[in-house]
Amino acid sequence: MSGPPDKDYTAPDDLAAAIEPTHSRDERDADERQLPPRPERGDETSDIDTGEKYDDTDGDRDNDTPRRKDDDEIGQVTRPLSALTNTKSYATDTSAATGAPAPQSPPEDKPWYRKTNPLRWGGVPPIPEERILSRETDAGFLSRVTWAWMTPLMTTGYKRQLDQRDIWAVNPKRAAEPLTKKFRESFNKRVRRGDRHPLFWALHETFFVEFWIGGFAALLATILQVTAPFTLRYLIQFATDAWIADRTGRPEPPIKDGIGLAIGVTAMQIFQSLGINHLIYNGMMVGGQSRGVLIGMIYEKAMVISGRARAGDSEDNLMAQMEGQTEKGKKEKLKREEKKEKNDKKGKRTRGAEEDAVGWGNGRIVNLMSVDTYRIDQASALLHIIWTAPISLFITLALLLVNLSYNALAGFGLFAIGAPLLTWAIRSLFRRRKDINKITDQRVSLTQEILQSVRFVKFFGWEEAFLGRLAERRDKEIYSIQILLAIRNAINAVGMALPIFASMLSFISYSLTNPNLPPAEIFSSLALFNGLRIPLNLLPVVLGQSIDAWSSMKRIQQFLTEEEQEEDFIIKEDGPNAVELRGATFTWEKPIKQDSAKKDEKKAKHRTTGGVKKKPAGQALPKDETCPESSGADTDSTLAEVREPFKLQDLNLAIGRNELIAVIGSVGSGKSSLLGALAGDMRKTNGEVVFGASRAFCPQYAWIQNTTVRNNITFGKEMDKAWYNEVIRACALQADLDMLPSGDQTEIGERGITISGGQKQRLNIARAIYFDSDIVLMDDPLSAVDAHVGRHIFDNAILGLLGNKCRILATHQLWVLSRCDRIVWMENGKIQAVDTFDNLMRDHEAFQTLMETTAVEKKEDEDEAKGPSPEDKPKKKKMGTALMQQEERAISSVPWSVYAAYIRASGTLLNAPLVIVLLILSQGANIMTSLWLTYWTSDKFNLPNGTYIGVYAGLGALQAVIMYAYSVLLSIFGTKSSKVMLRDAITRVLRAPMAFFDTTPLGRITNRFSRDVDIMDNTLTDAIRMYSFTIAMVTSIFALIIAFFHFFAVALVPLYILFILAASYYRASAREVKRYESVLRSHVFAKFGEGLTGVASIKAYGLKQRFIDELRRAIDEMNAAYYLTFSNQRWLSVRVDTIGNALVFTVGILVVTSRFSVNPSIGGLVLSYILAIVQMLQFGVRQLAEVENGMNAVERLRYYGTQLEEEAPLHTVDVRPTWPEKGEIIFDNVEMRYRENLPLVLNGVSMHVQGGERIGVVGRTGAGKSSIMSTLFRLVEISGGSITIDGLNISTIGLHDLRSRLAIIPQDPTLFHGTVRSNLDPFNEHTDLELWSALRQADLVPSDAGPGATATTTTDDTKSDPSRIHLDTPVEEDGLNFSLGQRQLMALARALVRNAQIIVCDEATSSVDMETDAKIQNTIATGFRGRTLLCIAHRLRTIVGYDRICVMDAGRIAELGSPLELWKREGGIFRGMCDRSGIRLEDIKGAREEMQGWDESSGT
């Protein structure tokens, strides 16, 4: 899941609230919907995902990823919004969205101050029946200026927790549909005209009015920002004149002048604050709306982009095509070509070219949606500062020249030198951040890999090895982050000190030319210099954001102008045939370059087998389209070579309107490609295709949506109950629906994660039938279902309900062929023959051979063909809870215990006082510097000028040093805490029982280890620093004012109370609105990611528009809450500014009224500070929200580190090193259930396995075969009975001691990123000789490879033949550079290396071809001779030679005995299985003899 970039800089402390809008980290919550993939590391990207990552992620990450979004939901998000309510459970995190009614919490015992709080008087507003339109729609002018229209929502949020229905629906003018329409027209017009930057100008035209209202507000605020401090000069002059008049007896100036000036300064402040607020609001709205429009446009484009463009192979995009057609376009083209020629001469490659070649995999498209649109959104908020900041600098310089004459240039010179240096330093942070991102990515990838394969890690007892590997990467990451933060803190300290030193230089220079420092000019100038901090500090930030946004805009523009796929079909509704191919040739596209394809391969990993050639992302090659040759050893090359794309050539075929056609052929012959071509996935290069009707597509890899079972079947069509029930019956889904907790209203997890492969495939078929198209394309849909279910579907669905349709079925199930009308036999992308079954059997020898060799093997899958007997029919489960657990989630603010835990994790609780002391010292130095300036201007101590100058400069330098020390210490302690808390959390998670992983979406866990850790690493310490610094600053200034103007305290108390109320009013509702926005954003990310993976199905069904409209609705739902986060921030800003402005007015009046008693120097100092206070107050509230959000991440990580349930200890009693010597296993009345309150899955299992015995375990799906293995490894603890191995009860020994002495060859061969060596032996416990021996035994390398051969020959061999495997062969994530067969063999080699006495084999050959299966069986028989072997069998033939067979049924042992004994048992389950698989008595005897032969040969 991937998420938005984090900033590489942080705006300094006393900036306006404008600086870091709270949503700058909103993506943190973007969570797991799919942690959106982390941004690709192109030249432009700077930060982490998602995911993300997303991811972010998340997205924000979100993931994202990113996955990604608020941690709530995988399965839950897609409910109608009205159904989303919050579960309240103490602990942490954003929302848990659920469909159940929220439990009524008992009324709180409110503290006294809550009861006396007048704001809580009156009734609690009721929850509205339905959502109303945003009140902004018909708000009046004044209400819009002050955001008063937000007050009803803020009041509701203060009096009770907000409900989903309280969130107003989006303002119709801001809805995605009308804005997109306007944008699309403008964009298309500009592309046609050949404009240079059509995307930028189309956005500009779409949001012109709002954008420039913000621009006008920015200009107004800028001018007032500079003139208000200048006006102070006259107010201070007034006080000085009065002071001198009082001392000398001259006539004093009239008081009305002073009061008029105080009112004038206040009025300027009021308009300035409104200007800033409207600049930010309009900027954010333009950003938010642009993002909504762009996400929709990217999705729309992803639905129609051509395969060629996806593969990065299209020569011309739309802009290039238009360029030749307009005058303007021709000029642009000429310019570009000249530039290209110059670059070519210099040997440069343009970045555009590189990007073109990369192509548009799903990962990259998700990146555009999650990261790039977010950057454009982020940059819009303060974009106008780019041109208003220079204006502000020039006006300030002019006014400083008026105040200090040419002396002002001394200070300005420092700015002129400092600003570019700071900007350069900030750019260097980008580079560092990029490097850190790579390390972080590695850590997050490794974490994700471990979590995805956690069952495997536990089986092998490898937790400690992986924790060590993670710690290594984390140390590197933390070290780099600490250096980065130290540099960033230095930049901040310099940025903070620049105005101090600039003003110091100017004043020193002034004092050298004018011996007396006049307070009016000096303090007015001090205020002007302080005012410069904001534009100066903001400018690099905004420039950085804008550069990022511009490159993002270019990428999105490139994507939106890519070539589109045109459906090159002829539709003839009245033609005689349903489908006609005439001389048609199709091609897949060239593979995407390896690096960008990696991400997409992850998506396709569950779809790739053998030596699969990579196809454009998002359309991973169907599994049988490897390449023209079959998947032999050479196609299994471990290097991803770029091969010619697969083509279908010269196809001629006519299919009748109610014909059933089977498409057959060997692996790689083009079966799936033919269906893909008809579904519109392949590009037609020749000939013509005629369709006579609508089509439905049932792809090989079922695409399942994260919605209810019913919605997956109806797929947007009206509900027709009778037809629906027939479809359910025909697809054998009724029994499954009865078992699901809510029947067909049960929600399916993302990517169908909560249902089995067979169920996915049957839903896929049901969808195709329900859609009721006249042409149904089915790509081997029966492969994933049990044989008896396959028969049922074939009879009732394919021959039954679809009997009068045109059906095209690609299949490996040869038993169906005799019942098809005709057979299309494919070989090497061409049609070999088209004929009936009988004719092919008669005329084609090759076809006869094919039928004979495979008939028996294919029948073997039917060992489960017996339908469930009446007594073991699944019982209707009572209405169950959702599978995925709700995220624990804090509703109130973060408790103090979390802060204490955070401090403790940094080393000791004493770190907190140390940091606080430094903070107080730096504030003391700050105030002393300013006070010293007053002493100097009033010459309080009659010291020589040089002394005043020296002390002043010394104090300024001291302040900067202490400030830096404070920041660095805070960063070091923060990153240390983060490191410790992550270590605790990941350790605890790896020690959690499997039940935790079964009920927690992976994205949610990853989100904590990516997004939350990212916040703790990079942003939390900054937020704490700025918040504490702002609070300390404000407090010290108030203390200073009260020390000289005692009456200020009187005004401060009521204003302080108002301030607290405004802040708590805001926080109460802002927190909830933010949470809803996160949930809804994750919904958008999930919908987007899901649609992308299902493009082929969506296009084939012709439902493009429906999915686009659905996404737009989801975007509007998200924006309804997202826009409210902008307006509630502004609502608060205006109210906090009002309080600040009241303070300015109070101080102004106090200075006027105390003009005789208080030295004007002090008055000047206080006035110059109070102007800065306004912005600081607002910033303080915002930073508090940031700290709370950051601490929320700490709380979530702490929950994982301290609250998760743990498995039994890794070590308990000492176990003798040789155990188990014999491998004797005794199961004594074993009972087991997966989680409390679930039924028993093993019920009284008793079995005595002798040492060295081979036992085959068989049974129907769900009979309890794999559960036996889980109990043996104690992945699940047994509920009753006992298991002993060689006399030791396994429940008494440590888990590591147990698991490290057993070996398993699992069903899914898991490989980790690294090398072959690190996969076979992660602890480095074995010699190379042992590892090579295992590779040879597993048939992964020839018998002459390895240390046995001379070193040189091995190396030379490896160089000459890159497909040869050696110990240092790299293994990609998930082992994607190995074929599935090689991965199975690698799992076997791993078990051989372990050399355990007991080996468990869990359907290890279920997904390999016959040849590989034979190899594996041979190795198991010879390599594990004399060991105890428990083998769960998928193919009955593989175990009929074993010593004994254990037949499981409904959690009990139904039959146990030798294969011969069980075969002779007439009417027995095993005998029935053998009969259906065509296994005769001679086969069993032959297998037994073969096994004995192997034993003897390996024994000699």
Coordinates of N, CA, C and O in Angstrom, one line a residue, residues 222-266:
T222 N 0.0 39.5 2.3 CA 1.4 39.8 2.2 C 1.6 41.3 2.5 O 2.5 41.6 3.3
I223 N 0.8 42.1 1.9 CA 1.0 43.6 2.1 C 0.8 44.0 3.5 O 1.6 44.7 4.2
L224 N -0.3 43.4 4.1 CA -0.6 43.7 5.5 C 0.4 43.2 6.5 O 0.7 43.7 7.5
Q225 N 0.9 42.0 6.1 CA 1.9 41.4 7.0 C 3.1 42.3 7.2 O 3.8 42.2 8.2
V226 N 3.4 43.0 6.2 CA 4.6 43.9 6.2 C 4.2 45.3 6.8 O 5.0 45.9 7.6
T227 N 3.0 45.8 6.5 CA 2.7 47.1 6.9 C 2.4 47.2 8.4 O 2.6 48.2 9.0
A228 N 1.8 46.1 8.9 CA 1.4 46.2 10.4 C 2.7 46.4 11.3 O 2.6 47.3 12.1
P229 N 3.7 45.7 11.1 CA 4.9 46.0 11.9 C 5.5 47.4 11.7 O 6.0 48.0 12.6
F230 N 5.3 47.8 10.4 CA 5.9 49.2 10.1 C 5.0 50.2 10.9 O 5.6 51.2 11.4
T231 N 3.7 50.0 11.0 CA 2.8 50.9 11.7 C 3.2 51.0 13.2 O 2.9 52.0 13.8
L232 N 3.7 49.9 13.7 CA 4.2 49.9 15.1 C 5.1 51.1 15.4 O 5.1 51.6 16.5
R233 N 5.9 51.4 14.4 CA 6.9 52.5 14.5 C 6.2 53.7 15.1 O 6.7 54.4 16.0
Y234 N 5.0 54.0 14.5 CA 4.3 55.3 14.9 C 3.7 55.1 16.3 O 3.7 56.1 17.1
L235 N 3.3 53.9 16.6 CA 2.7 53.7 18.0 C 3.8 53.9 19.0 O 3.6 54.5 20.1
I236 N 5.0 53.3 18.7 CA 6.1 53.3 19.7 C 6.6 54.8 19.7 O 6.9 55.3 20.8
Q237 N 6.6 55.5 18.6 CA 7.0 56.9 18.6 C 6.1 57.7 19.5 O 6.5 58.6 20.2
F238 N 4.8 57.4 19.4 CA 3.8 58.1 20.2 C 4.1 57.9 21.7 O 4.2 58.9 22.5
A239 N 4.4 56.6 22.1 CA 4.8 56.3 23.5 C 6.1 57.0 23.9 O 6.2 57.6 25.0
T240 N 7.0 57.1 23.0 CA 8.3 57.7 23.3 C 8.1 59.2 23.5 O 8.6 59.8 24.4
D241 N 7.3 59.8 22.6 CA 7.1 61.2 22.7 C 6.4 61.6 24.1 O 6.8 62.5 24.7
A242 N 5.4 60.7 24.4 CA 4.7 60.9 25.7 C 5.7 60.8 26.9 O 5.7 61.6 27.8
W243 N 6.5 59.8 26.8 CA 7.5 59.5 27.9 C 8.5 60.6 28.0 O 8.7 61.1 29.1
I244 N 9.0 61.2 26.9 CA 9.9 62.3 26.9 C 9.2 63.5 27.4 O 9.7 64.3 28.3
A245 N 8.0 63.7 26.9 CA 7.2 64.9 27.3 C 7.0 64.9 28.8 O 7.1 65.9 29.5
D246 N 6.7 63.7 29.4 CA 6.4 63.6 30.8 C 7.7 63.9 31.6 O 7.6 64.5 32.6
R247 N 8.8 63.4 31.1 CA 10.1 63.6 31.8 C 10.6 65.1 31.7 O 11.2 65.6 32.6
T248 N 10.2 65.7 30.5 CA 10.8 67.1 30.3 C 9.8 68.2 30.5 O 10.1 69.4 30.4
G249 N 8.5 67.8 30.7 CA 7.5 68.8 30.9 C 7.0 69.5 29.6 O 6.3 70.5 29.7
R250 N 7.3 68.9 28.5 CA 6.8 69.4 27.2 C 5.3 69.0 27.1 O 4.9 68.1 27.7
P251 N 4.6 69.6 26.1 CA 3.2 69.1 25.9 C 3.1 67.7 25.3 O 3.9 67.4 24.4
E252 N 2.3 66.9 25.8 CA 2.2 65.5 25.4 C 1.3 65.3 24.2 O 0.3 66.1 24.0
P253 N 1.5 64.3 23.3 CA 0.6 64.1 22.2 C -0.8 63.6 22.6 O -0.9 63.0 23.7
P254 N -1.8 64.0 21.9 CA -3.2 63.6 22.3 C -3.4 62.1 22.3 O -2.9 61.4 21.4
I255 N -4.1 61.6 23.3 CA -4.3 60.1 23.5 C -5.0 59.5 22.3 O -4.8 58.3 22.0
K256 N -5.9 60.3 21.7 CA -6.7 59.7 20.6 C -5.8 59.2 19.4 O -6.1 58.2 18.8
D257 N -4.6 59.9 19.2 CA -3.7 59.4 18.2 C -3.2 58.0 18.5 O -3.2 57.1 17.7
G258 N -2.9 57.8 19.8 CA -2.4 56.4 20.2 C -3.5 55.4 20.1 O -3.2 54.3 19.5
I259 N -4.7 55.7 20.5 CA -5.8 54.7 20.4 C -6.1 54.4 19.0 O -6.3 53.3 18.6
G260 N -6.1 55.5 18.1 CA -6.3 55.3 16.7 C -5.3 54.3 16.1 O -5.7 53.4 15.3
L261 N -4.0 54.5 16.5 CA -3.0 53.6 15.9 C -3.2 52.2 16.4 O -3.0 51.3 15.7
A262 N -3.6 52.0 17.7 CA -3.8 50.7 18.3 C -4.9 50.0 17.5 O -4.8 48.8 17.1
I263 N -6.0 50.8 17.2 CA -7.1 50.2 16.5 C -6.6 49.8 15.0 O -6.9 48.8 14.5
G264 N -5.8 50.7 14.4 CA -5.4 50.5 13.1 C -4.5 49.2 12.9 O -4.7 48.4 12.0
V265 N -3.6 49.1 13.9 CA -2.7 47.9 13.9 C -3.6 46.6 14.0 O -3.4 45.6 13.3
T266 N -4.6 46.7 14.9 CA -5.5 45.5 15.1 C -6.2 45.2 13.9 O -6.4 44.0 13.5

